[in-house]
N, CA, C and O of each residue as an XYZ file, in Angstrom:
384
protein
N     -42.441     37.643     -8.960
C     -41.150     36.429     -9.266
C     -40.085     37.485    -10.134
O     -40.474     38.540    -10.635
N     -38.581     36.950    -10.210
C     -37.480     37.591    -10.751
C     -37.094     36.377    -11.220
O     -36.941     35.269    -10.706
N     -36.945     36.930    -12.549
C     -35.848     36.283    -13.868
C     -34.327     35.901    -13.213
O     -33.869     36.827    -12.544
N     -33.633     34.923    -13.278
C     -32.592     34.194    -13.084
C     -31.685     35.160    -13.829
O     -31.871     35.676    -14.931
N     -30.533     35.311    -12.881
C     -29.454     36.053    -13.462
C     -28.568     34.893    -14.418
O     -28.819     33.699    -14.588
N     -27.797     35.467    -14.792
C     -26.759     34.294    -15.887
C     -26.063     33.257    -14.853
O     -26.258     32.078    -15.146
N     -25.292     33.492    -13.704
C     -24.887     32.732    -12.635
C     -25.847     32.379    -11.849
O     -25.208     32.073    -10.842
N     -27.315     32.146    -11.515
C     -28.586     31.945    -10.778
C     -28.787     30.530    -11.652
O     -28.905     29.349    -11.324
N     -28.766     31.223    -12.890
C     -29.266     29.820    -13.849
C     -28.120     28.656    -14.176
O     -28.141     27.440    -14.365
N     -27.156     29.650    -14.142
C     -25.821     28.292    -14.483
C     -26.008     27.210    -13.064
O     -25.883     26.010    -13.308
N     -26.296     27.612    -11.634
C     -26.217     26.954    -10.621
C     -27.622     26.026    -10.797
O     -27.669     24.821    -10.547
N     -28.351     26.552    -11.108
C     -29.580     25.771    -10.964
C     -29.427     24.633    -12.243
O     -29.700     23.439    -12.121
N     -29.051     25.125    -13.185
C     -28.650     24.214    -14.502
C     -27.899     22.831    -14.069
O     -28.116     21.793    -14.693
N     -26.909     22.886    -12.847
C     -25.967     22.137    -12.763
C     -26.821     21.392    -11.607
O     -26.080     20.471    -11.264
N     -27.984     21.321    -10.844
C     -29.070     20.497    -10.221
C     -29.960     19.740    -11.097
O     -30.594     18.758    -10.711
N     -30.005     20.273    -12.439
C     -31.374     19.343    -13.380
C     -30.472     18.670    -14.316
O     -30.093     19.314    -15.294
N     -30.039     17.357    -14.138
C     -29.673     16.548    -14.986
C     -30.317     16.742    -16.217
O     -31.466     17.147    -16.037
N     -30.022     16.611    -17.388
C     -30.670     16.744    -18.803
C     -31.428     17.895    -19.200
O     -32.066     18.086    -20.236
N     -31.235     18.691    -18.116
C     -31.967     20.185    -18.679
C     -30.955     20.572    -19.150
O     -29.826     20.264    -18.766
N     -31.422     21.775    -20.631
C     -30.345     22.619    -20.835
C     -31.690     23.933    -21.045
O     -32.888     23.883    -20.765
N     -30.867     25.011    -21.636
C     -31.207     26.177    -21.912
C     -31.832     25.959    -23.653
O     -30.973     25.462    -24.382
N     -32.864     26.196    -24.187
C     -33.150     26.517    -25.445
C     -33.937     27.595    -25.988
O     -35.111     27.540    -25.622
N     -33.651     28.573    -26.760
C     -34.164     29.634    -26.638
C     -34.752     30.664    -25.776
O     -35.781     31.278    -26.059
N     -34.057     30.829    -24.712
C     -34.271     31.432    -23.132
C     -35.137     30.946    -22.476
O     -35.723     31.703    -21.702
N     -35.686     29.018    -22.551
C     -36.203     28.456    -21.770
C     -35.846     27.017    -21.317
O     -35.695     26.131    -22.159
N     -35.756     26.859    -20.427
C     -35.679     25.437    -19.704
C     -36.107     24.435    -20.960
O     -37.145     24.592    -21.604
N     -35.194     23.442    -21.189
C     -35.412     22.704    -22.258
C     -34.873     20.724    -21.543
O     -33.839     20.284    -21.040
N     -36.021     20.193    -21.837
C     -35.861     18.812    -21.796
C     -36.191     17.707    -22.607
O     -37.272     18.170    -22.969
N     -36.132     16.598    -23.195
C     -36.770     15.735    -23.940
C     -36.913     14.295    -23.093
O     -35.986     13.519    -22.861
N     -38.309     14.139    -22.694
C     -38.355     12.988    -22.043
C     -38.335     11.498    -22.836
O     -39.201     11.511    -23.711
N     -37.911     10.758    -22.809
C     -38.483      9.282    -23.780
C     -38.691      7.617    -22.938
O     -37.992      6.797    -22.341
N     -39.714      7.751    -23.242
C     -40.550      6.612    -22.511
C     -40.702      5.638    -23.703
O     -40.631      5.889    -24.906
N     -41.010      4.036    -22.841
C     -40.861      3.065    -23.560
C     -42.228      2.873    -24.738
O     -42.274      2.048    -25.651
N     -43.114      3.750    -24.432
C     -43.973      3.506    -25.509
C     -45.085      4.843    -25.003
O     -45.020      5.543    -23.993
N     -46.085      4.861    -26.127
C     -47.142      6.226    -25.644
C     -47.837      5.695    -24.600
O     -48.193      6.631    -23.883
N     -48.177      4.723    -24.195
C     -48.859      5.118    -22.752
C     -48.077      5.397    -21.481
O     -48.506      5.841    -20.415
N     -47.014      5.095    -21.767
C     -45.895      5.388    -20.502
C     -46.031      7.293    -20.699
O     -46.290      8.095    -19.802
N     -45.780      7.563    -22.035
C     -45.811      9.006    -22.390
C     -46.565     10.006    -22.010
O     -46.329     11.122    -21.549
N     -47.855      9.210    -22.379
C     -49.229      9.954    -21.736
C     -49.496      9.825    -20.675
O     -50.043     10.768    -20.103
N     -49.186      8.438    -19.869
C     -49.168      8.497    -18.283
C     -48.134      9.895    -17.454
O     -48.480     10.597    -16.504
N     -47.312      9.917    -17.938
C     -46.339     11.048    -17.354
C     -46.896     12.096    -17.501
O     -46.707     12.949    -16.635
N     -47.839     12.427    -18.725
C     -48.409     13.614    -18.865
C     -49.411     13.861    -17.653
O     -49.318     14.633    -16.699
N     -50.265     13.070    -17.960
C     -51.442     12.882    -16.949
C     -50.957     12.846    -15.505
O     -51.699     13.466    -14.743
N     -49.791     12.216    -14.886
C     -49.767     12.077    -13.988
C     -49.279     13.523    -13.294
O     -49.540     13.904    -12.153
N     -48.685     14.045    -14.066
C     -47.705     14.985    -14.171
C     -48.694     16.696    -13.486
O     -48.466     17.559    -12.638
N     -49.956     16.348    -14.639
C     -50.738     17.341    -14.632
C     -51.625     17.516    -13.503
O     -52.187     18.598    -13.332
N     -51.796     16.557    -12.731
C     -52.294     16.875    -11.436
C     -51.491     17.792    -10.497
O     -51.954     18.668     -9.767
N     -50.421     17.492    -10.624
C     -49.140     17.960     -9.158
C     -49.063     19.812     -9.916
O     -48.949     20.895     -9.342
N     -49.197     19.434    -11.500
C     -48.587     20.919    -12.151
C     -49.938     21.884    -11.740
O     -49.807     23.048    -11.360
N     -51.106     21.280    -11.865
C     -52.261     22.440    -11.526
C     -52.495     22.844    -10.239
O     -53.419     23.611     -9.968
N     -51.632     22.334     -9.301
C     -51.594     22.490     -8.370
C     -50.537     23.779     -7.827
O     -50.777     24.694     -7.039
N     -49.224     23.430     -8.624
C     -48.532     24.539     -8.702
C     -48.876     26.142     -9.127
O     -48.335     27.183     -8.756
N     -49.963     25.914    -10.029
C     -50.557     26.722    -10.885
C     -49.297     27.735    -11.889
O     -49.189     28.917    -12.217
N     -48.501     26.452    -12.098
C     -47.422     26.933    -13.371
C     -47.426     25.800    -14.555
O     -47.434     24.617    -14.215
N     -47.421     26.056    -15.562
C     -48.123     25.414    -16.581
C     -46.616     25.169    -17.715
O     -45.989     26.180    -18.032
N     -46.252     24.082    -18.132
C     -45.204     24.167    -19.016
C     -45.666     24.284    -20.431
O     -46.859     24.580    -20.490
N     -45.090     24.143    -21.569
C     -45.337     24.188    -22.719
C     -44.714     22.814    -23.069
O     -43.536     22.560    -22.814
N     -45.505     21.994    -23.629
C     -45.365     20.564    -23.657
C     -45.764     19.640    -24.855
O     -46.985     19.622    -25.003
N     -45.119     18.915    -25.699
C     -45.217     18.549    -26.711
C     -45.386     16.906    -26.718
O     -44.341     16.498    -26.212
N     -46.288     15.670    -27.085
C     -46.174     14.767    -27.083
C     -46.100     13.915    -28.547
O     -47.135     13.872    -29.212
N     -44.989     13.294    -29.009
C     -45.190     12.366    -30.053
C     -44.862     10.904    -29.758
O     -43.665     10.716    -29.543
N     -45.558      9.947    -29.704
C     -45.429      8.667    -29.619
C     -44.796      8.637    -28.340
O     -45.681      8.489    -27.497
N     -43.591      8.715    -27.772
C     -43.019      8.001    -26.506
C     -42.173      9.334    -26.413
O     -41.448      9.304    -25.419
N     -42.089     10.122    -26.917
C     -41.371     11.410    -26.382
C     -42.047     12.327    -25.775
O     -43.243     12.199    -26.035
N     -41.788     13.362    -24.951
C     -42.356     14.761    -24.110
C     -41.574     15.472    -24.497
O     -40.500     15.255    -23.936
N     -41.508     16.641    -25.545
C     -40.339     17.605    -25.195
C     -41.189     18.699    -24.250
O     -42.367     18.974    -24.483
N     -40.439     19.268    -23.177
C     -40.892     20.354    -22.367
C     -40.046     21.451    -22.267
O     -38.830     21.385    -22.087
N     -40.675     22.410    -22.381
C     -39.927     23.706    -22.103
C     -40.581     24.293    -21.030
O     -41.759     24.000    -20.826
N     -39.959     25.130    -20.265
C     -40.214     26.002    -19.234
C     -39.648     27.239    -19.254
O     -38.471     27.598    -19.294
N     -40.981     28.007    -19.207
C     -40.609     29.925    -18.957
C     -41.358     30.276    -18.046
O     -42.248     29.506    -17.683
N     -41.171     31.688    -17.366
C     -41.874     32.204    -16.620
C     -42.117     33.678    -17.366
O     -41.356     34.646    -17.387
N     -43.874     33.467    -18.175
C     -43.640     34.684    -18.677
C     -43.678     36.406    -17.894
O     -42.950     37.383    -18.070
N     -44.795     36.196    -17.064
C     -44.701     37.511    -16.401
C     -43.514     37.744    -15.884
O     -43.471     38.725    -15.141
N     -42.462     37.114    -16.050
C     -40.928     37.309    -15.564
C     -40.102     37.638    -16.996
O     -39.164     38.416    -17.175
N     -40.586     37.028    -17.656
C     -39.790     37.075    -19.153
C     -38.408     36.173    -19.267
O     -37.323     36.469    -19.767
N     -38.818     35.062    -18.668
C     -37.187     34.464    -18.592
C     -37.503     33.319    -17.561
O     -38.610     33.252    -17.027
N     -36.543     32.462    -17.310
C     -36.503     31.014    -16.468
C     -36.643     32.055    -14.783
O     -36.170     33.147    -14.466
N     -37.541     31.026    -14.017
C     -37.134     31.838    -12.572
C     -37.067     30.205    -11.566
O     -36.671     29.099    -11.932
N     -37.537     30.581    -10.435
C     -37.385     29.514     -9.925
C     -38.518     28.975     -9.448
O     -38.549     28.298     -8.420
N     -39.648     29.275    -10.255
C     -40.772     28.398    -10.664
C     -40.515     27.421    -11.407
O     -40.677     26.246    -11.077
N     -39.974     27.920    -12.780
C     -39.650     26.668    -14.040
C     -38.720     25.633    -13.115
O     -38.794     24.441    -13.414
N     -37.905     25.995    -12.082
C     -36.845     25.032    -11.767
C     -37.723     24.301    -10.673
O     -37.580     23.081    -10.588
N     -38.341     24.734    -10.089
C     -39.472     23.737     -9.159
C     -40.124     23.246     -9.996
O     -40.613     22.254     -9.456
N     -40.593     23.315    -11.384
C     -41.414     22.285    -11.839
C     -40.431     21.358    -12.736
O     -40.895     20.284    -13.122
N     -39.286     21.655    -13.044
C     -38.728     20.961    -13.648
C     -38.084     19.755    -12.782
O     -37.597     18.839    -13.444
N     -38.023     19.647    -11.245
C     -37.712     19.017    -10.449
C     -38.924     17.873    -10.743
O     -38.728     16.732    -11.160
N     -40.207     18.474    -10.419
C     -41.263     18.002    -10.294
C     -41.688     17.036    -11.436
O     -42.599     16.209    -11.386
N     -40.854     17.299    -12.475
C     -41.167     16.386    -13.725
C     -40.258     15.467    -13.854
O     -40.500     14.504    -14.581
N     -38.993     15.576    -13.160
C     -38.465     14.710    -13.354
C     -38.527     13.890    -12.336
O     -37.868     12.859    -12.468
N     -39.199     14.043    -11.218
C     -39.668     13.070    -10.310
C     -40.968     12.378    -10.709
O     -41.355     11.547     -9.887
N     -41.581     12.511    -11.589
C     -42.813     11.634    -12.079
C     -42.415     10.977    -13.245
O     -43.074     10.012    -13.632
N     -41.411     11.366    -13.877
C     -40.756     10.617    -15.165
C     -40.099      9.526    -14.363
O     -40.252      8.397    -14.828
N     -39.245      9.653    -13.009
C     -38.336      8.553    -12.941
C     -39.170      7.399    -12.369
O     -38.903      6.226    -12.630
N     -40.167      7.764    -11.596
C     -41.303      6.905    -11.343
C     -41.645      6.154    -12.304
O     -41.599      4.961    -12.005
N     -42.084      6.454    -13.702
C     -42.368      5.337    -14.835
C     -41.377      4.951    -15.461
O     -41.615      3.994    -16.199
N     -40.272      5.342    -15.463
C     -39.441      5.101    -16.370
C     -38.472      3.945    -15.844
O     -37.562      3.529    -16.561
């Protein structure tokens, strides 16, 4: 897996609404109605994430889930991270 170049990352971000790059990682904060919806997002996403074999760094406080994505083996952002970001957005859209 190859780390994205600057132009590849810029192109990928243009197709990922709400995602930014923070500290070399794809970053997004999701906000839900309450804790149960935030936790439901994480639980639902976890099943698909496990099948992908590519796991996020995520943190939950009440109705917020903060996600950071990077491919450690490539030491940066790759297509695996973009695919996972798209999956997370799809799950979140169903629950919001």
